[in-house]
PDB file of N, CA and C in Angstrom:
ATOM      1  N   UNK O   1      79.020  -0.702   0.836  1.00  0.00           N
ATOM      2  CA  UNK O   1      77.875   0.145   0.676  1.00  0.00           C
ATOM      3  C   UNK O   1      76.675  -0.656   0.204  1.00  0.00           C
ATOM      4  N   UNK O   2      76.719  -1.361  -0.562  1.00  0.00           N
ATOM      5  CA  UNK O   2      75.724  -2.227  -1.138  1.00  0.00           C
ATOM      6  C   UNK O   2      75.207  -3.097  -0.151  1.00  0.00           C
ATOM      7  N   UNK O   3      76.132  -3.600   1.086  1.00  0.00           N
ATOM      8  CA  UNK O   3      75.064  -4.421   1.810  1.00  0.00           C
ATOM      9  C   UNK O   3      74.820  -4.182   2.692  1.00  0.00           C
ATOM     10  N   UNK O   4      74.750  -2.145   2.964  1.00  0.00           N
ATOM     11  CA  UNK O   4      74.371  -1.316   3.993  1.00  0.00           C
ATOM     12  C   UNK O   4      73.044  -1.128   3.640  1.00  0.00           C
ATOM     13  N   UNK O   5      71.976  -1.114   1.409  1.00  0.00           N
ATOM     14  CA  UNK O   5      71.644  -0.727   0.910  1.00  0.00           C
ATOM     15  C   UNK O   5      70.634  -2.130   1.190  1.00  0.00           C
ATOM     16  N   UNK O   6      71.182  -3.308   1.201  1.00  0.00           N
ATOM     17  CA  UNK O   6      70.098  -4.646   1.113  1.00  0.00           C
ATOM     18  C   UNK O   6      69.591  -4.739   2.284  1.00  0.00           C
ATOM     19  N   UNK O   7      70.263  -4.068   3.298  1.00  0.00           N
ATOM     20  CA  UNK O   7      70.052  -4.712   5.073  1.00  0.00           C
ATOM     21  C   UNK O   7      68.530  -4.284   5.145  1.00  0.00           C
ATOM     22  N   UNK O   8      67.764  -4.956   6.120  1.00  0.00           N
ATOM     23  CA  UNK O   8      66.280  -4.641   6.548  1.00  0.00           C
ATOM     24  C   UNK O   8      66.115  -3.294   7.069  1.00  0.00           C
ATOM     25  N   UNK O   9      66.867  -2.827   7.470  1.00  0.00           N
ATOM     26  CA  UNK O   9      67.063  -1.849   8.578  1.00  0.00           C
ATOM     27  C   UNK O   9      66.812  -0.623   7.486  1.00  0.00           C
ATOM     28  N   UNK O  10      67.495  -0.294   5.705  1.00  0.00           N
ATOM     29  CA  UNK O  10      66.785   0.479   4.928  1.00  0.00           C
ATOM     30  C   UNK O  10      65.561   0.725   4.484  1.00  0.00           C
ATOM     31  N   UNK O  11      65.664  -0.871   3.869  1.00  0.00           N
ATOM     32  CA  UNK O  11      63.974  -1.383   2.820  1.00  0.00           C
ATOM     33  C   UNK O  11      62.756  -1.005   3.915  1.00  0.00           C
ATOM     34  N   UNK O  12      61.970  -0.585   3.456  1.00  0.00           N
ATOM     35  CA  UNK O  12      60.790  -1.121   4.161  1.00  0.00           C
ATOM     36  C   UNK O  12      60.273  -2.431   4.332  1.00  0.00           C
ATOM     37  N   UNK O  13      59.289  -2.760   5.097  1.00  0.00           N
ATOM     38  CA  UNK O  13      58.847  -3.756   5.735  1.00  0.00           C
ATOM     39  C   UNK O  13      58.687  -4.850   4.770  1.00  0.00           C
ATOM     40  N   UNK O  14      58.018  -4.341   3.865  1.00  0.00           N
ATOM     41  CA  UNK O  14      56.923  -4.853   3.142  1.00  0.00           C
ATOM     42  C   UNK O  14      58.021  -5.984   1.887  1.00  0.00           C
ATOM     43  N   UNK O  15      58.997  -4.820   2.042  1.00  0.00           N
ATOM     44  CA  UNK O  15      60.372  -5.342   0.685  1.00  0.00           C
ATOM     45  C   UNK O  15      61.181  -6.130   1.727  1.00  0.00           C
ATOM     46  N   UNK O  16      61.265  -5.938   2.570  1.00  0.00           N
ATOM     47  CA  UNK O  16      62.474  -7.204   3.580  1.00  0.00           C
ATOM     48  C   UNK O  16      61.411  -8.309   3.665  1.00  0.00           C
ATOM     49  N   UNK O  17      60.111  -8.508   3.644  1.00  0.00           N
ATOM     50  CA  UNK O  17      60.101  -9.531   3.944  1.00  0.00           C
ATOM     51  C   UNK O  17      59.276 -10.726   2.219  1.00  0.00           C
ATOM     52  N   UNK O  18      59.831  -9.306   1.414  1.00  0.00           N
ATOM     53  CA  UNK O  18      59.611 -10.688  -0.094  1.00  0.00           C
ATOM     54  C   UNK O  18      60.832 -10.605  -0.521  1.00  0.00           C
ATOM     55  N   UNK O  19      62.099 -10.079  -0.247  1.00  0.00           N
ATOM     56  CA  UNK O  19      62.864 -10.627  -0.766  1.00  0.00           C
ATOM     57  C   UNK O  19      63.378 -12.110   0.297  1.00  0.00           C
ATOM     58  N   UNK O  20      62.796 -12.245   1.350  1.00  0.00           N
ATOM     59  CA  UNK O  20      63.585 -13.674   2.482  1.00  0.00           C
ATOM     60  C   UNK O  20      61.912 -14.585   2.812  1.00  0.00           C
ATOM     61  N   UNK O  21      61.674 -15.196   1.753  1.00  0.00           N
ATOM     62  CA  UNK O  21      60.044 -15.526   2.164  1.00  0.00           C
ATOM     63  C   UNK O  21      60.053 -16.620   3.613  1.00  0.00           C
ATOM     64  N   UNK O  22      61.503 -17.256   3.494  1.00  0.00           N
ATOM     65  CA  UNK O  22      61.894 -18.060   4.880  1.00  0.00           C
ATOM     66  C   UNK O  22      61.590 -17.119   5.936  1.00  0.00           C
ATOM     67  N   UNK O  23      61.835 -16.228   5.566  1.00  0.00           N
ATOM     68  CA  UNK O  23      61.254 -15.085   7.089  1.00  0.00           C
ATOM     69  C   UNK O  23      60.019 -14.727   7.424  1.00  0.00           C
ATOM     70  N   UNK O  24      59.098 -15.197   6.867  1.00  0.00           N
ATOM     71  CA  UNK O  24      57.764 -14.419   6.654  1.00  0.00           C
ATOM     72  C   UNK O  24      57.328 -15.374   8.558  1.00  0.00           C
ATOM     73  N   UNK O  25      56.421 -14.707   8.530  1.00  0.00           N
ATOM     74  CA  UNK O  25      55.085 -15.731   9.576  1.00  0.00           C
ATOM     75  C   UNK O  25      54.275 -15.641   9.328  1.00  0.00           C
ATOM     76  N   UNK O  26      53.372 -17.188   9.198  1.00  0.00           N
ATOM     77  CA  UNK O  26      52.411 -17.422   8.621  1.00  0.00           C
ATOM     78  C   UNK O  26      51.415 -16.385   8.752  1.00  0.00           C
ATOM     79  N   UNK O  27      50.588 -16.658   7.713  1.00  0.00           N
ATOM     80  CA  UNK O  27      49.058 -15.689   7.787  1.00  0.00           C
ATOM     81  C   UNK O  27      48.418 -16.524   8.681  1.00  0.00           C
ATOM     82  N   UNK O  28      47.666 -16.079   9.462  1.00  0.00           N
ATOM     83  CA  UNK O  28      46.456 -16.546  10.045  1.00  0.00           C
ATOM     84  C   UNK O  28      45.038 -16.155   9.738  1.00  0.00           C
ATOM     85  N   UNK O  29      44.228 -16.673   9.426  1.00  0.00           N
ATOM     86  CA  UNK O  29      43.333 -15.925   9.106  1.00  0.00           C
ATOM     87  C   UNK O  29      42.681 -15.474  10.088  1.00  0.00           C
ATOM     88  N   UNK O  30      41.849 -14.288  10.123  1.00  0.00           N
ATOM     89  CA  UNK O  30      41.112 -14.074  11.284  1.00  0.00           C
ATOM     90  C   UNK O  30      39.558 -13.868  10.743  1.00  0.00           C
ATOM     91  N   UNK O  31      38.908 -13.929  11.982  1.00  0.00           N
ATOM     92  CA  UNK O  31      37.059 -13.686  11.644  1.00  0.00           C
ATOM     93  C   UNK O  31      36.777 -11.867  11.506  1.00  0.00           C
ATOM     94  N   UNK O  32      36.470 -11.618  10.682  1.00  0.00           N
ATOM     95  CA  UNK O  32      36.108  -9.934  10.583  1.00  0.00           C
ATOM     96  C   UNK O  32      34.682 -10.289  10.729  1.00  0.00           C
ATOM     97  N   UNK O  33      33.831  -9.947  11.705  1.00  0.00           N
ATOM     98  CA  UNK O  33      32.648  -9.360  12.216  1.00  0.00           C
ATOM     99  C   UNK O  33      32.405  -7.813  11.529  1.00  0.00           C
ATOM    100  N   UNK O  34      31.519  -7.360  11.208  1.00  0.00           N
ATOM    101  CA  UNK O  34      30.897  -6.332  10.655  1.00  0.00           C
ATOM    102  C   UNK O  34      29.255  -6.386  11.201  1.00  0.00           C
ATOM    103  N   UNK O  35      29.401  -5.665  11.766  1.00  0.00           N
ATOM    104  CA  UNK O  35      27.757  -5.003  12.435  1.00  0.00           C
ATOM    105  C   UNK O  35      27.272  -4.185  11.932  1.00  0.00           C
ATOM    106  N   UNK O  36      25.711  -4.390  10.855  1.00  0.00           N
ATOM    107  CA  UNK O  36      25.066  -2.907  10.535  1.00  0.00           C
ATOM    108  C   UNK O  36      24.057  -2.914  11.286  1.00  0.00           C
ATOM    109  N   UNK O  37      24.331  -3.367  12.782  1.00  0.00           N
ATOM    110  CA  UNK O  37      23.105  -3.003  13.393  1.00  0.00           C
ATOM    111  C   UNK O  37      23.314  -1.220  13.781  1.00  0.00           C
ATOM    112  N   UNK O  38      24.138  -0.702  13.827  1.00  0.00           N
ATOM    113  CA  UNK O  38      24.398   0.433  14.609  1.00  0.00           C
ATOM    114  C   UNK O  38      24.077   1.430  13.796  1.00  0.00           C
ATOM    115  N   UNK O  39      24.139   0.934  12.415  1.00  0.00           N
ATOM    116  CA  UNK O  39      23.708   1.906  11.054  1.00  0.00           C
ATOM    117  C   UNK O  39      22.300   1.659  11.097  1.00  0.00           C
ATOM    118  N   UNK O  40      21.630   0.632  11.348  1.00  0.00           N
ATOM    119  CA  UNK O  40      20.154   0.124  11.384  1.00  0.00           C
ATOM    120  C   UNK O  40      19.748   1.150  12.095  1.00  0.00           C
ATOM    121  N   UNK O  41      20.549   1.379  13.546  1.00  0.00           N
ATOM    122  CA  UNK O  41      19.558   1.902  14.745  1.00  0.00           C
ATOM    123  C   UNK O  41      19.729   3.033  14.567  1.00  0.00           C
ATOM    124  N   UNK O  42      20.983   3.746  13.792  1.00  0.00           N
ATOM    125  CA  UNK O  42      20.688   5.580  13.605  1.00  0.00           C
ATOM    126  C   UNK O  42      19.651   5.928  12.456  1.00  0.00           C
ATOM    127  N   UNK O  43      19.420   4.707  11.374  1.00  0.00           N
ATOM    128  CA  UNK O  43      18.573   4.831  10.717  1.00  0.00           C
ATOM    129  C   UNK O  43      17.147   5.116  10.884  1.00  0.00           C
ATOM    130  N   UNK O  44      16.659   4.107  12.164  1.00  0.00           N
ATOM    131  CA  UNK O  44      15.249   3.607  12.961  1.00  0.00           C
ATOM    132  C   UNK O  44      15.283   4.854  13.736  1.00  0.00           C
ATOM    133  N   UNK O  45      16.239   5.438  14.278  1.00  0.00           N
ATOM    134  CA  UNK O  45      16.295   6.972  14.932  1.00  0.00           C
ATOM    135  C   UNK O  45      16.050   8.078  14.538  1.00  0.00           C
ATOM    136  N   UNK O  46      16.431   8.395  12.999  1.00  0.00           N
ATOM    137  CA  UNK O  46      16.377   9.437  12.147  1.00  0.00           C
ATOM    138  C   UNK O  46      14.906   9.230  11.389  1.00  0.00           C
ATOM    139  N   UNK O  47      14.210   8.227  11.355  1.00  0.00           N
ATOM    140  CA  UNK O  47      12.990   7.733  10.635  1.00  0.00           C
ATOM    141  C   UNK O  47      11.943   8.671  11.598  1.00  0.00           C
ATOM    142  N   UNK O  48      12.279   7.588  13.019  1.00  0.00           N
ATOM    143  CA  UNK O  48      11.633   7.906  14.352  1.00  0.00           C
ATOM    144  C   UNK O  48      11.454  10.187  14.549  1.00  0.00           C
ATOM    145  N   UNK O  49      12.347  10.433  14.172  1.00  0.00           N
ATOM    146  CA  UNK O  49      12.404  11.717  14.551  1.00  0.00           C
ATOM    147  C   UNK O  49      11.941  12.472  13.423  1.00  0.00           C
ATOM    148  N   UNK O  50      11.840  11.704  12.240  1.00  0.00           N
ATOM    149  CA  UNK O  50      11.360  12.847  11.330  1.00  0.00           C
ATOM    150  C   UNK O  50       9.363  12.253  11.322  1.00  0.00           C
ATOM    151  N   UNK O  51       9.145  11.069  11.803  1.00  0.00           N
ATOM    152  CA  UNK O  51       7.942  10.864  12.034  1.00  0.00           C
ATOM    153  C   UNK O  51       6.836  11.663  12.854  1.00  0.00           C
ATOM    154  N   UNK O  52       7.913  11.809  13.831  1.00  0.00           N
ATOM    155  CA  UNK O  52       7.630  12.564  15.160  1.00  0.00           C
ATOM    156  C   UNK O  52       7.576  14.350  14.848  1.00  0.00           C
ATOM    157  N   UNK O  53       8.875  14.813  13.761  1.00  0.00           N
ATOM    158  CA  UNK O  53       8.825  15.929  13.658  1.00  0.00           C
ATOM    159  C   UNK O  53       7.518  16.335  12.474  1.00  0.00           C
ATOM    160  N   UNK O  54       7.212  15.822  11.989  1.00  0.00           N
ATOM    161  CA  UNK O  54       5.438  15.900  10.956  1.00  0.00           C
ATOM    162  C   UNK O  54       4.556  15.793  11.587  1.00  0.00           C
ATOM    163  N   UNK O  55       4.179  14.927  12.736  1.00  0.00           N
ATOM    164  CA  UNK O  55       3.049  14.935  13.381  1.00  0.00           C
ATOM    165  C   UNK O  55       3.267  15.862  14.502  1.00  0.00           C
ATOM    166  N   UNK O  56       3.918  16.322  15.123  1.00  0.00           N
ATOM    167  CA  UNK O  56       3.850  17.543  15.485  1.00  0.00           C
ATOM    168  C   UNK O  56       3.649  19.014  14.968  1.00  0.00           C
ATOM    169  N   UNK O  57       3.725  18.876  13.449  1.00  0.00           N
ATOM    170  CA  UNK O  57       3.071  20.310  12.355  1.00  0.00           C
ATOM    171  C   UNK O  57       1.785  20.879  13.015  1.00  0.00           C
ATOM    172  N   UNK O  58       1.416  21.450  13.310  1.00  0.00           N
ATOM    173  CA  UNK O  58       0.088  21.764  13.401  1.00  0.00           C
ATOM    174  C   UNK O  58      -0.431  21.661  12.269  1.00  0.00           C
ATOM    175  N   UNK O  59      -0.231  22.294  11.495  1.00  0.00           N
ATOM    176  CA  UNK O  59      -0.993  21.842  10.022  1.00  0.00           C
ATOM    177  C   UNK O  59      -1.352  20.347   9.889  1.00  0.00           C
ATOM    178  N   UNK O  60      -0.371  19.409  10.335  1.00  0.00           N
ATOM    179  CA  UNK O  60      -0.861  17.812   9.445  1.00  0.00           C
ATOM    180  C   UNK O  60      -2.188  17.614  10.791  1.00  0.00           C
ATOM    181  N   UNK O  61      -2.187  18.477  12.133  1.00  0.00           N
ATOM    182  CA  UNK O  61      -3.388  18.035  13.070  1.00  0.00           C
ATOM    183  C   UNK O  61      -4.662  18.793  12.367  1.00  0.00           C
ATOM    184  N   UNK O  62      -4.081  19.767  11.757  1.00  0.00           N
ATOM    185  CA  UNK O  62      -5.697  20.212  10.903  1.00  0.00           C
ATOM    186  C   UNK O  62      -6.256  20.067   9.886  1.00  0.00           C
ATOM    187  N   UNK O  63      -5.348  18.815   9.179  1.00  0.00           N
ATOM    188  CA  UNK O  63      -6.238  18.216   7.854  1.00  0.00           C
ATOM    189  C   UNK O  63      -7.383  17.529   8.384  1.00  0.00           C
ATOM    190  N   UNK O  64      -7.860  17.948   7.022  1.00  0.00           N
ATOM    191  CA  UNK O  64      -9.089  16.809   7.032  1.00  0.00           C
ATOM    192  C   UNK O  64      -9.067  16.333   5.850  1.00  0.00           C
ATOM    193  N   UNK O  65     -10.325  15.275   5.489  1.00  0.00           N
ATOM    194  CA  UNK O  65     -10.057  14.215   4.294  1.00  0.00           C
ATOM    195  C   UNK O  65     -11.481  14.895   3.595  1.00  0.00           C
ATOM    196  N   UNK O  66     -10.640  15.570   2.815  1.00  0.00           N
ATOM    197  CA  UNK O  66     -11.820  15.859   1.383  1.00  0.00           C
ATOM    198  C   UNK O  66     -12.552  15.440   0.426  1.00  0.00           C
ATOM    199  N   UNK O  67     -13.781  15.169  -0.107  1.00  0.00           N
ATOM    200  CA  UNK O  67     -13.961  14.536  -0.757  1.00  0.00           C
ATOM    201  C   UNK O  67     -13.167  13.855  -1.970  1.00  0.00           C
ATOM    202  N   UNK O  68     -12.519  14.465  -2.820  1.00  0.00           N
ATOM    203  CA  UNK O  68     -11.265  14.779  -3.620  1.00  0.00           C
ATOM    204  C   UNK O  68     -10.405  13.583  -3.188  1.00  0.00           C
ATOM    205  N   UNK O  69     -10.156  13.929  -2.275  1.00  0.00           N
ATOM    206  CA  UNK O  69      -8.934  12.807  -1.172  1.00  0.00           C
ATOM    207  C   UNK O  69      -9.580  11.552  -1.379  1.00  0.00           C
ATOM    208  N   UNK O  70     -10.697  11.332  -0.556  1.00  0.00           N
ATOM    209  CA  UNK O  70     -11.410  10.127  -0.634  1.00  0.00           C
ATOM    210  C   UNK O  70     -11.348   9.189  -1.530  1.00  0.00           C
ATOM    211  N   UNK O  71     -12.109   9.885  -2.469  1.00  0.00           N
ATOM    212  CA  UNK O  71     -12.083   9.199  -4.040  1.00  0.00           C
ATOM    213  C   UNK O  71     -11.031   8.660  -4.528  1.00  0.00           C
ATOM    214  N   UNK O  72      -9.858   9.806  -4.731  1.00  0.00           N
ATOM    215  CA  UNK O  72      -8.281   9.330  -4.959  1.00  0.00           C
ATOM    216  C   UNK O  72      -8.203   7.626  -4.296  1.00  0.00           C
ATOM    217  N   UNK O  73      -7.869   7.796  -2.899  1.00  0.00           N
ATOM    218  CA  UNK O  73      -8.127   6.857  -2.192  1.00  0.00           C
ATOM    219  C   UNK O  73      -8.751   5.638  -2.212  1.00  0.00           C
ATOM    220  N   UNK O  74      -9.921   5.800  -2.377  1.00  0.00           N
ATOM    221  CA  UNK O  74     -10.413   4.443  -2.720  1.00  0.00           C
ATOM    222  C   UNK O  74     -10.358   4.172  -3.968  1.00  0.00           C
ATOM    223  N   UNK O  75     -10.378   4.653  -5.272  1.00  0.00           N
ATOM    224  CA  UNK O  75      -9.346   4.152  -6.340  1.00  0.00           C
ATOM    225  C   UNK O  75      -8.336   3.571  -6.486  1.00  0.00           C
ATOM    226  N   UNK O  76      -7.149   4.008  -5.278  1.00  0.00           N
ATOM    227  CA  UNK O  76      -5.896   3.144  -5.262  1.00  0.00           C
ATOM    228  C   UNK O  76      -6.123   1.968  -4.777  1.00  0.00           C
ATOM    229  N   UNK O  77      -7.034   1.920  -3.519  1.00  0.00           N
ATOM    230  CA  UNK O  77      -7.494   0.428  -2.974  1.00  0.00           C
ATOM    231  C   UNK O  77      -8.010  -0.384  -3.949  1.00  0.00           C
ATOM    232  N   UNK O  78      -9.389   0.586  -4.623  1.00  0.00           N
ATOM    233  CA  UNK O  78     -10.011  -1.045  -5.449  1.00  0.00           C
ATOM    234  C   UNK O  78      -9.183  -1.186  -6.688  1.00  0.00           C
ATOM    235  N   UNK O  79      -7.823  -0.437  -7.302  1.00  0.00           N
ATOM    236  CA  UNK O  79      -6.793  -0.705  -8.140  1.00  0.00           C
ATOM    237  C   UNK O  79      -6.016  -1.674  -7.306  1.00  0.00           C
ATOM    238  N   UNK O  80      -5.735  -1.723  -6.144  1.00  0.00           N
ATOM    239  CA  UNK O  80      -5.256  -3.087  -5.534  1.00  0.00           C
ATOM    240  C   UNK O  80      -5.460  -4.163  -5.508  1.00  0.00           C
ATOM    241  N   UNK O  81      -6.457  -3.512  -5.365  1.00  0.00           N
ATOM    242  CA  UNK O  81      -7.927  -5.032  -5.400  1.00  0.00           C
ATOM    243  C   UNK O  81      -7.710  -5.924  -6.728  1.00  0.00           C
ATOM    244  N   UNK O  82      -7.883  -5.350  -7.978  1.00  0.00           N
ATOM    245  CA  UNK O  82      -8.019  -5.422  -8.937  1.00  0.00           C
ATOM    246  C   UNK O  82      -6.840  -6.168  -9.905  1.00  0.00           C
ATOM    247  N   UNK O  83      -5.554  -5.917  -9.326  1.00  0.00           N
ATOM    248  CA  UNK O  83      -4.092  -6.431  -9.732  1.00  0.00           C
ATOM    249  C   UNK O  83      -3.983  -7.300  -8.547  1.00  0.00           C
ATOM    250  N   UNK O  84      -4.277  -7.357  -7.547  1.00  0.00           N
ATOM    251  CA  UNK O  84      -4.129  -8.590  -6.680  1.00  0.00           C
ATOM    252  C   UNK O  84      -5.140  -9.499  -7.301  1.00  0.00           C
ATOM    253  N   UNK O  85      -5.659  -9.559  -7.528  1.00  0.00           N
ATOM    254  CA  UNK O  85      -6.852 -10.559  -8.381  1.00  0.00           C
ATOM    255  C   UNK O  85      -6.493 -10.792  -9.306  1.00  0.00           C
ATOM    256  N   UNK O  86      -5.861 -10.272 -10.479  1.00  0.00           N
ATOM    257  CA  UNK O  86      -5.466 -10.497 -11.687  1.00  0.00           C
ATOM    258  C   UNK O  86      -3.981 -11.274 -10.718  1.00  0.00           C
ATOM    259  N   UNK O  87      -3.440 -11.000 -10.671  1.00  0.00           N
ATOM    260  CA  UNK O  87      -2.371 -11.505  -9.866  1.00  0.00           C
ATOM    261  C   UNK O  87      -2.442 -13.363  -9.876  1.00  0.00           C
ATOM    262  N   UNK O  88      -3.575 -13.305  -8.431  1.00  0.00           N
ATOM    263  CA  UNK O  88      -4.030 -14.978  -8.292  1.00  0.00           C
ATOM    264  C   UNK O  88      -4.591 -15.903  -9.290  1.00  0.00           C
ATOM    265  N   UNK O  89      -4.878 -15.105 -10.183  1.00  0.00           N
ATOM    266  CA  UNK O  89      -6.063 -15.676 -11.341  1.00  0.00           C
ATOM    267  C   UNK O  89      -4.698 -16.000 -12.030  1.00  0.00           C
ATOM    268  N   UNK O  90      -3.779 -15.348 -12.615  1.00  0.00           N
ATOM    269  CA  UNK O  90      -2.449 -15.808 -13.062  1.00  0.00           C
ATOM    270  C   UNK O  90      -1.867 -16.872 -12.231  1.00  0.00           C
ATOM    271  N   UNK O  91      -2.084 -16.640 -11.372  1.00  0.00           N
ATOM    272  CA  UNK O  91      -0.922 -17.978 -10.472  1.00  0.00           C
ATOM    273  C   UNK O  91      -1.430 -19.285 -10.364  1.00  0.00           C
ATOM    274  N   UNK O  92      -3.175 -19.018 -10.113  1.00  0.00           N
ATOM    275  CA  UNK O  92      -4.088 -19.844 -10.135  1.00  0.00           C
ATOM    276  C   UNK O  92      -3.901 -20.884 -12.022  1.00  0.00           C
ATOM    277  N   UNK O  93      -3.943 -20.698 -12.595  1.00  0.00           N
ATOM    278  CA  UNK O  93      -3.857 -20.687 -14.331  1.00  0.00           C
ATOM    279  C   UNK O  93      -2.475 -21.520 -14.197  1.00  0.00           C
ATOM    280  N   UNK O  94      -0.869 -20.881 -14.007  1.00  0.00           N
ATOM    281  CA  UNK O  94      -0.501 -21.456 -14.000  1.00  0.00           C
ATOM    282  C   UNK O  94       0.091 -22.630 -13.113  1.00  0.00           C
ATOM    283  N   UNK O  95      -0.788 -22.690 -12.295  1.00  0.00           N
ATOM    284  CA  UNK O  95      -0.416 -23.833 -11.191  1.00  0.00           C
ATOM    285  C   UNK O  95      -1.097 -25.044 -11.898  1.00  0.00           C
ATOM    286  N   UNK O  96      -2.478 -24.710 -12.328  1.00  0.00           N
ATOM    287  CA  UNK O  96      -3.459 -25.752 -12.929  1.00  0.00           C
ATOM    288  C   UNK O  96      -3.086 -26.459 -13.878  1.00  0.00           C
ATOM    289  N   UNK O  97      -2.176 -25.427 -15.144  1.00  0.00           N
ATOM    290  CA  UNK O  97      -2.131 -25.967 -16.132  1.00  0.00           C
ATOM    291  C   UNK O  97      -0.468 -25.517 -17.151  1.00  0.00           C
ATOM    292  N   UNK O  98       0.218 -26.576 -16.177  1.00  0.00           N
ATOM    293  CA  UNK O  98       1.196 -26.278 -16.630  1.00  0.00           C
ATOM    294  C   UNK O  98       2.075 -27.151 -17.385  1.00  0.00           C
ATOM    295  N   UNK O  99       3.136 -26.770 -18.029  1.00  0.00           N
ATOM    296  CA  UNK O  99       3.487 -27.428 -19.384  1.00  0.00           C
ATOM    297  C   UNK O  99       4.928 -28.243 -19.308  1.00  0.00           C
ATOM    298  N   UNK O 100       4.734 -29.404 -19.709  1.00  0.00           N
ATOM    299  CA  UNK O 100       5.590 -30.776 -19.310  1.00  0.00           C
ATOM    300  C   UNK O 100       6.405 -30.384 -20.837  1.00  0.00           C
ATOM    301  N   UNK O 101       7.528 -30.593 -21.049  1.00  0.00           N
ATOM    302  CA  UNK O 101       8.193 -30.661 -22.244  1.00  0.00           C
ATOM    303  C   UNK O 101       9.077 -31.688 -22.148  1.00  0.00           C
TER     304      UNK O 101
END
């Protein structure tokens, strides 16, 4: 009974072949490829369609730019302006004068 209980033919796979490691066959390794282009392109699809589904609103064809708007607007620009400049003036500073220890 006992070596009806050891035979391969009970154990599973996985247990016949660590108890006889002489039996094993080698690993090979293989190349796993993984593509997120296909996730990219339902992404670029779902972007595409919700772009498409807003500019078709009638509403977004009947805005207009309010004074209100404007202003907002060019505030954020010359705040761009303003940290991009502070920005270079930093980079500028430390490119010039920088510290040897």
């Amino acid at each position: 009974m006992q070596a009806a209980l050891t035979s391969s033919a009970v154990r599973p796979a996985g247990l016949a072949q660590a108890v006889r490691p002489s039996a094993q066959r080698p690993r090979v390794a293989r190349a796993v490829v993984c593509s997120a282009a296909p996730k990219k392109e339902a992404v670029a699809a779902g972007v595409t369609a919700a772009a498409v589904a807003v500019l078709a609103n009638p509403l977004a064809a009947e805005a207009a730019v309010t004074p209100s708007l404007n202003n907002l607007l060019g505030s954020l620009v010359a705040g761009g302006v303003v940290l991009a400049a502070i920005a270079g003036a930093i980079t500028a500073v430390s490119n010039f004068d920088s510290i040897r220890r």
